Coordinates of C-alpha atoms in Angstrom, one line a residue:
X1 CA -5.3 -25.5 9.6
X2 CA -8.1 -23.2 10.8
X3 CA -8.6 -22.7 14.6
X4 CA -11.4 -21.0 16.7
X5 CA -10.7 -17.9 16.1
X6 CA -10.6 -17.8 12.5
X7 CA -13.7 -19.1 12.1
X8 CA -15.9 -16.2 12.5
X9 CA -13.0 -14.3 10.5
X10 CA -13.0 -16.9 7.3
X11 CA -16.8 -16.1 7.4
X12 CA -16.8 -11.9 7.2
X13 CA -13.8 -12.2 5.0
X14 CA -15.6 -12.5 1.8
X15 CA -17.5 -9.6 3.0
X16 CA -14.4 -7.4 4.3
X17 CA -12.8 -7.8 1.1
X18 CA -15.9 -6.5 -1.0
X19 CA -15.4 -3.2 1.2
X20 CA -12.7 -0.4 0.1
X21 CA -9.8 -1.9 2.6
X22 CA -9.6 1.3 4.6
X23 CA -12.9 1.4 5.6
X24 CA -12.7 -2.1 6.1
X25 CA -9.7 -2.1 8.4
X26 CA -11.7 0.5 10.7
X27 CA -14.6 -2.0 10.8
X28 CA -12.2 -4.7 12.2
X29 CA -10.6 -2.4 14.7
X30 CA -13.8 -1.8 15.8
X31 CA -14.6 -5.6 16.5
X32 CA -11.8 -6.2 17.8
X33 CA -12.0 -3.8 20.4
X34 CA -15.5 -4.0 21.3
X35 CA -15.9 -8.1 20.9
X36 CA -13.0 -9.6 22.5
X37 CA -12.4 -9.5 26.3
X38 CA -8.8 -8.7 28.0
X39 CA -6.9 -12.4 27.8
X40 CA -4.6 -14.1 28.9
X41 CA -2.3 -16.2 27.3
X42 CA 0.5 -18.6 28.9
X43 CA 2.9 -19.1 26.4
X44 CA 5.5 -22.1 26.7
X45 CA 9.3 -21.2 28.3
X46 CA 11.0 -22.2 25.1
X47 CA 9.2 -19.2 23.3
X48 CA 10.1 -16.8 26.6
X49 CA 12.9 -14.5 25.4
X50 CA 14.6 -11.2 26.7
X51 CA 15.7 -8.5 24.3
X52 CA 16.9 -5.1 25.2
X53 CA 16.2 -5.5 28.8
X54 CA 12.7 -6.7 28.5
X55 CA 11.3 -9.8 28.9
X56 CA 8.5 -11.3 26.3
X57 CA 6.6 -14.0 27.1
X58 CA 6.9 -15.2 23.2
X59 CA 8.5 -13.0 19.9
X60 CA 5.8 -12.6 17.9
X61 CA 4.5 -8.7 17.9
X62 CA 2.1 -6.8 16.1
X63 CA 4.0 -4.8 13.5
X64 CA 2.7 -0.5 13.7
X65 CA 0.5 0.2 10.9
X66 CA -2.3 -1.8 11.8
X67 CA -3.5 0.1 15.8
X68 CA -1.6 3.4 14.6
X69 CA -4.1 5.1 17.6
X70 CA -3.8 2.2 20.2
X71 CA -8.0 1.4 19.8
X72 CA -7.3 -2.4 20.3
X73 CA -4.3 -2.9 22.7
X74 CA -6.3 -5.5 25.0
X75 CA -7.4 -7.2 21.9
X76 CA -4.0 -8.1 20.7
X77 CA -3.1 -9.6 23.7
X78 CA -6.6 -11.7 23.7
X79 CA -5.1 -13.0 20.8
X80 CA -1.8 -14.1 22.2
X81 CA 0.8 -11.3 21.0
X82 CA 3.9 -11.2 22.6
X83 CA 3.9 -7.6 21.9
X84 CA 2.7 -4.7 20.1
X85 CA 4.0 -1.6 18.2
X86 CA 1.8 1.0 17.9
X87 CA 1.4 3.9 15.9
X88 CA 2.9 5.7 13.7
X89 CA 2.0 8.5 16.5
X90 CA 3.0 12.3 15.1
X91 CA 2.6 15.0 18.1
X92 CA -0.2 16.7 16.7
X93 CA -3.2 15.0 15.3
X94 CA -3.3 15.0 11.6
X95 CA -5.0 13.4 8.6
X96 CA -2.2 11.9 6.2
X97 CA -2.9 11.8 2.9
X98 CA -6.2 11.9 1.0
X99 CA -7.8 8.7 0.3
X100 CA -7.9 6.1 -1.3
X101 CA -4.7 5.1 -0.1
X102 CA -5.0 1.6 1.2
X103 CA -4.7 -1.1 -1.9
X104 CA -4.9 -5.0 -1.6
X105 CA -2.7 -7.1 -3.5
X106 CA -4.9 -10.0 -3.4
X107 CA -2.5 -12.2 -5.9
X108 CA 0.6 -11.7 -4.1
X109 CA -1.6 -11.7 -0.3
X110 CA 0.4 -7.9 -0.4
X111 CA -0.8 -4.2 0.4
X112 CA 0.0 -1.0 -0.6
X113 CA -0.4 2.2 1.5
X114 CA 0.5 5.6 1.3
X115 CA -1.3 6.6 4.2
X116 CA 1.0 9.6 5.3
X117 CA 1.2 9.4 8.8
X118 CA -2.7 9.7 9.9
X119 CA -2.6 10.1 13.5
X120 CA -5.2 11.1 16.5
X121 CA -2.0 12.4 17.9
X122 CA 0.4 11.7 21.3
X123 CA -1.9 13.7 23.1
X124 CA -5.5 10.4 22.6
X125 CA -2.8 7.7 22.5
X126 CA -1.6 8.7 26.0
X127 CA -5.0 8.7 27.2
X128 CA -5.3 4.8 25.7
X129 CA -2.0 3.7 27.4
X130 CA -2.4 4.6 30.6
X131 CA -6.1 2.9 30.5
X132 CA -4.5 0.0 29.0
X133 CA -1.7 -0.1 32.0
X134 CA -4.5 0.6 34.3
X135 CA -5.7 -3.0 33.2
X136 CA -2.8 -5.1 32.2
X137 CA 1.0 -5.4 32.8
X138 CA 1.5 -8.4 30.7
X139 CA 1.8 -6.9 27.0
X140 CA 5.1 -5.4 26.2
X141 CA 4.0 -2.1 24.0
X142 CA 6.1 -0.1 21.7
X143 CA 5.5 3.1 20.4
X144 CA 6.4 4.3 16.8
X145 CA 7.0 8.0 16.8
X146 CA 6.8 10.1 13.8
X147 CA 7.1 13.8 13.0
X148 CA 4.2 15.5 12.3
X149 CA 3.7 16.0 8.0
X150 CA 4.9 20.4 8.2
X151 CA 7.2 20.5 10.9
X152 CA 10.5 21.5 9.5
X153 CA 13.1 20.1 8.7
X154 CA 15.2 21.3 11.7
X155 CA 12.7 20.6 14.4
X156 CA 12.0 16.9 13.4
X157 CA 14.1 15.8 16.1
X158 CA 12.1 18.4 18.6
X159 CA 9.0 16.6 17.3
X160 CA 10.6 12.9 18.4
X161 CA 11.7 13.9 21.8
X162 CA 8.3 15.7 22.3
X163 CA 6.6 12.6 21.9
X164 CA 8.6 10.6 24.0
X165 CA 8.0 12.9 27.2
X166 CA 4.1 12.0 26.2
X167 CA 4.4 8.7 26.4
X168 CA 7.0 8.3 29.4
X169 CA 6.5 5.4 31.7
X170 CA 3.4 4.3 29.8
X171 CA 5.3 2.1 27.1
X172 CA 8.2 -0.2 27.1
X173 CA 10.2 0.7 24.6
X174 CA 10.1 3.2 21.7
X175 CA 10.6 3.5 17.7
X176 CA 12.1 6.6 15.7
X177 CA 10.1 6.3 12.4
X178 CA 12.6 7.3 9.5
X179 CA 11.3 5.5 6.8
X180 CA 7.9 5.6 5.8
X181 CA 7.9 6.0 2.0
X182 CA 4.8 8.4 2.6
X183 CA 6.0 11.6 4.3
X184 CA 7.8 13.9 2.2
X185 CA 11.9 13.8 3.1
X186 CA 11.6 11.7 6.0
X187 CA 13.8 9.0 4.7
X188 CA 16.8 11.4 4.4
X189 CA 16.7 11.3 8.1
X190 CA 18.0 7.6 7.5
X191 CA 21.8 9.1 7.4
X192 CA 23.9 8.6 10.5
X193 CA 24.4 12.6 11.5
X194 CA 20.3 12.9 11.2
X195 CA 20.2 9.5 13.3
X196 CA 22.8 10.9 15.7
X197 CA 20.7 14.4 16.0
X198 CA 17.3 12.7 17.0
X199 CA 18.8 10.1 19.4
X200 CA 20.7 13.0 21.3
X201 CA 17.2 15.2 21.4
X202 CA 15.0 12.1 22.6
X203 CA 17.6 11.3 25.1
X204 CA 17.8 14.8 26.4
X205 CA 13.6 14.7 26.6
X206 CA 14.4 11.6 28.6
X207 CA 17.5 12.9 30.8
X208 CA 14.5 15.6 32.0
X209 CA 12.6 13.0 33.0
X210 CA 14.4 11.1 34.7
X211 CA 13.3 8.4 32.6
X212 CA 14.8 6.1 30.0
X213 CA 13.1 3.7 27.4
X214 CA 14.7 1.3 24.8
X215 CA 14.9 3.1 22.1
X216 CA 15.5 1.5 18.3
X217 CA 15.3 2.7 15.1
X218 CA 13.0 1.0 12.0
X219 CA 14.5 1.2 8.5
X220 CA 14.1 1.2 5.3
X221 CA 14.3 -2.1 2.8
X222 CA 16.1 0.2 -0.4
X223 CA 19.1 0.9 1.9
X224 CA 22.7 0.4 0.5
X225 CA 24.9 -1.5 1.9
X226 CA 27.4 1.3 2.6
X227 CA 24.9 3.3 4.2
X228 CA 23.5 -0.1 5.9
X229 CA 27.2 -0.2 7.4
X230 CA 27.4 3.3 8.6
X231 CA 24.0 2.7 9.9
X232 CA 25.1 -0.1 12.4
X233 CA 27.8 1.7 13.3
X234 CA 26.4 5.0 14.5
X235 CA 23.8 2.6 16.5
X236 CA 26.8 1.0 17.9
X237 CA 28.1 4.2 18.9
X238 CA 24.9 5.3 20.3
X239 CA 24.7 2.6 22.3
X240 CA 21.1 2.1 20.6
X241 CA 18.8 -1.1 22.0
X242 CA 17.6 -1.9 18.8
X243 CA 17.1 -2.0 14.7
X244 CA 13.3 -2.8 13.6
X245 CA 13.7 -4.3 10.1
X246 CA 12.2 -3.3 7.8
X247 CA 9.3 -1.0 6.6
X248 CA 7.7 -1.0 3.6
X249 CA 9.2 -0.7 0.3
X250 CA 8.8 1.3 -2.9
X251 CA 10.6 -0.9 -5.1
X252 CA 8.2 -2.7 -6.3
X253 CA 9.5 -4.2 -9.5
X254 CA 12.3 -5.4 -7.3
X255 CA 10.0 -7.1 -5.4
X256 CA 8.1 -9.0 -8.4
X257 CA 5.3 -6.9 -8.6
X258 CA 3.4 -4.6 -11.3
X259 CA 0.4 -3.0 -10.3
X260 CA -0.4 1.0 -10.9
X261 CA -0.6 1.6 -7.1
X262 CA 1.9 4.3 -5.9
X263 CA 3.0 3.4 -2.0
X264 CA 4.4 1.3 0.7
X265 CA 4.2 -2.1 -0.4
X266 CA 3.7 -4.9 2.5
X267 CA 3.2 -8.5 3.0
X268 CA 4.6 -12.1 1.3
X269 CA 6.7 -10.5 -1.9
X270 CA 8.7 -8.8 1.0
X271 CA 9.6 -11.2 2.7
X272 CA 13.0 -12.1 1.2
X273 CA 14.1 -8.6 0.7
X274 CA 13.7 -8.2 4.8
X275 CA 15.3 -11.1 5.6
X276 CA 18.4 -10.3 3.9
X277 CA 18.5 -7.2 5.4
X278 CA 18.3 -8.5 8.7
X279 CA 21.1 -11.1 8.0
X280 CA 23.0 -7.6 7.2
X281 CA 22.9 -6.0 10.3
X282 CA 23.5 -8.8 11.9
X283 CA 26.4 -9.9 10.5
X284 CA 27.8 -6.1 10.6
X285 CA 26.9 -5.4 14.2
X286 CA 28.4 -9.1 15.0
X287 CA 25.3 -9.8 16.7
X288 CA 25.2 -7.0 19.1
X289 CA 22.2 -5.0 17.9
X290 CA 18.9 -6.5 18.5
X291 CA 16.7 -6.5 15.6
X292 CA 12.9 -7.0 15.3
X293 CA 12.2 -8.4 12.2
X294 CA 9.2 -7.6 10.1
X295 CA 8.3 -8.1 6.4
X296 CA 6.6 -11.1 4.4
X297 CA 5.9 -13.0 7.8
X298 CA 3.2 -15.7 7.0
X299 CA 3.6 -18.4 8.7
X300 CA 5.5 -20.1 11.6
X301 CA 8.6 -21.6 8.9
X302 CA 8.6 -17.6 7.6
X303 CA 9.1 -15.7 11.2
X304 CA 11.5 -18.4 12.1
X305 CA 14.2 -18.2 9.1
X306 CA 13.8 -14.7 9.9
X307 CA 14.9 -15.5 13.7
X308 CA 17.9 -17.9 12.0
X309 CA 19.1 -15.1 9.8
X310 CA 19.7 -12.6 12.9
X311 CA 16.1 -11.1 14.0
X312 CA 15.5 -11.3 18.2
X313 CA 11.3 -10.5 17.7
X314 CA 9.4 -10.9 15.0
X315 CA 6.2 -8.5 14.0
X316 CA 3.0 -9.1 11.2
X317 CA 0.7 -7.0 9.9
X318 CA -0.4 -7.9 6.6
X319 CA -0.6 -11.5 6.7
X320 CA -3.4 -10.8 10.0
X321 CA -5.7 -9.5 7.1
X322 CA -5.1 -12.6 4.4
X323 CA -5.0 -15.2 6.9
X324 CA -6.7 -14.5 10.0
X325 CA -6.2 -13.9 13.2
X326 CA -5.4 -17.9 14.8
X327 CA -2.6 -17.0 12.4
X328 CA -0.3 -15.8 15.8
X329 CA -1.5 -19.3 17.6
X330 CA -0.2 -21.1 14.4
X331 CA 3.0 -19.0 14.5
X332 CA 3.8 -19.9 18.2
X333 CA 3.0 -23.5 18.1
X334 CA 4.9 -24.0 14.7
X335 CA 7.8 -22.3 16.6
X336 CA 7.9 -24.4 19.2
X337 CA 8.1 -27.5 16.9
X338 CA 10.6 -26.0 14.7
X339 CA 13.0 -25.7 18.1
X340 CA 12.4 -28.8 18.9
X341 CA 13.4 -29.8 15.2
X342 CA 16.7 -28.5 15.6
X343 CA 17.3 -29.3 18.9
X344 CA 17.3 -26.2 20.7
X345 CA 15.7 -25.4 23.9
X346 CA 14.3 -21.6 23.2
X347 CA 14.1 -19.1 20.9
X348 CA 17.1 -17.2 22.1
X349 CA 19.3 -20.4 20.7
X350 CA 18.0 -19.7 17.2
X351 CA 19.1 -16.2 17.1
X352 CA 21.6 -15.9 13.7
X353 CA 22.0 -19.6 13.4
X354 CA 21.7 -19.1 9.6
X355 CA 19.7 -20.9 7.2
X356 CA 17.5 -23.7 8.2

């Protein structure tokens, strides 16, 4: 059922959609920033969780893709996000790939990108944070860290670790990108001894700061089981705070869908796909690893079998653009109904409880 915010959405919809979606995604950032005023939002205590040391007022983020330059951080939390992950921020500002490379899915309410890591760089999104924190203290904020598109191979950790000094103190926690589908090679950085050589560069940037973020890793949906395995156990070993599960996929057939887009698909036919792979990790990792769960989510029933099959947090993106924005309000409230369904008094108690 429609609320109040989506009725000025439902209206330009019609509109947005007739507009090449990049262009129109910059027209809503744009909206969003300039027409909605800093908010706040008291969520209910059964949606109140804590997850790698932080506390959320509710588990629903905003998955990075969508702000990758941090234009509308008070606008997500006007509109009730428990959090948000910025980015993908590379060091050095750079364009990504030539467009068009944004493609709506409108059969399957799916996208496909292969945006390439466009960034304004660390350098404009530090500037951004600190006015946000200037403002507000309320919003937990991620940042997704990339390497920029032609830094070699052996300084892609360099790149991670000179981000994070950026960014210190201005964020609360922080995500190695390893697998976007759209920068050349950086999914073989998904292997445990690449894993192992970023994490120990990031947390010597940190040890020189004397300053020390949560720091998780997002990965792809084509991944193995063995290497799935050897995954959770290097983050084990690294003591890591987190998994973010999962980006987009390239598999597309897999997925149930033809179309002669080349990219990143997002949205509803991924939503199976990432919930499997989040019951993965967590039965591997025994339910020590945090995960934030991302793919498919479009509705409160979606976000919370992926809470039952093992995810901590939640994140959206694609379903914002088919649905609307009240979509976070419906999320939250249907959450709250689907605890008291099952008898349980918050969030926390539906961690890995399986199927519904």
């Amino acid at each position: 059922m429609p609320i109040l915010l989506d009725y000025p959405y439902l209206l330009l919809k019609p509109l947005l959609f007739r507009i090449e979606p990049e262009r129109a995604h910059r027209l809503m950032l744009a909206m969003l920033r300039h027409g909605l005023p800093l908010g706040r939002h008291h969520d209910p205590p059964a949606l109140q969780t804590s997850v790698f040391g932080l506390s959320f007022s509710n588990p629903v983020g905003l998955a990075a893709g969508l702000d990758k330059d941090a234009l509308a951080l008070s606008a997500w939390q006007s509109l009730g996000f428990g959090f948000v992950e910025i980015g993908t921020v590379t060091p050095r500002p750079q364009p990504g790939n030539p467009p068009p490379r944004i493609w709506r899915l409108d059969r399957e309410r799916a996208l496909v990108n292969r945006m390439g890591f466009p960034s304004a760089g660390i350098e404009q999104v530090r500037s951004r944070l600190a006015h946000f924190r200037a403002v507000s203290h309320r919003m937990r904020v991620g940042v997704n860290l990339g390497p920029n598109r032609d830094t070699p191979e052996d300084r892609v950790p360099r790149d991670y670790a000179e981000s994070i000094k950026r960014v210190a103190g201005l964020c609360d926690f922080l995500v190695i990108n390893v697998s976007s589908p759209n920068t050349p090679g950086l999914r073989s950085f998904q292997s445990p001894e690449r894993i192992a050589a970023i994490v120990q560069a990031t947390r010597s940037a940190s040890a020189e700061l004397a300053t020390e973020h949560p720091l998780l890793i997002k990965l792809a949906p084509e991944l193995e089981p063995h290497l799935i395995a050897e995954i959770c156990a290097v983050a084990l070993e690294l003591e890591l705070s987190g998994i973010v599960a999962t980006n987009t996929s390239l598999d597309h057939p897999a997925l149930g869908v033809v179309s002669p887009f080349q990219g990143g698909l997002s949205g509803e036919p991924l939503e199976q796909r990432s919930r499997a792979m989040i019951a993965t990790i967590y039965q591997l990792s025994q339910g020590r690893i945090p995960i934030i769960g991302v793919g498919g989510i479009a509705s409160a029933e979606s976000a919370y079998k992926h809470i039952r099959a093992g995810a901590s947090l939640v994140e959206l993106y694609t379903a914002l653009i088919y649905r609307g924005p009240g979509l976070v309000a419906r999320i939250k409230s249907g959450l709250v109904e689907l605890l008291t369904r099952d008898g349980l008094r918050n969030i926390a108690e539906a961690v890995g409880r399986g199927d519904t």
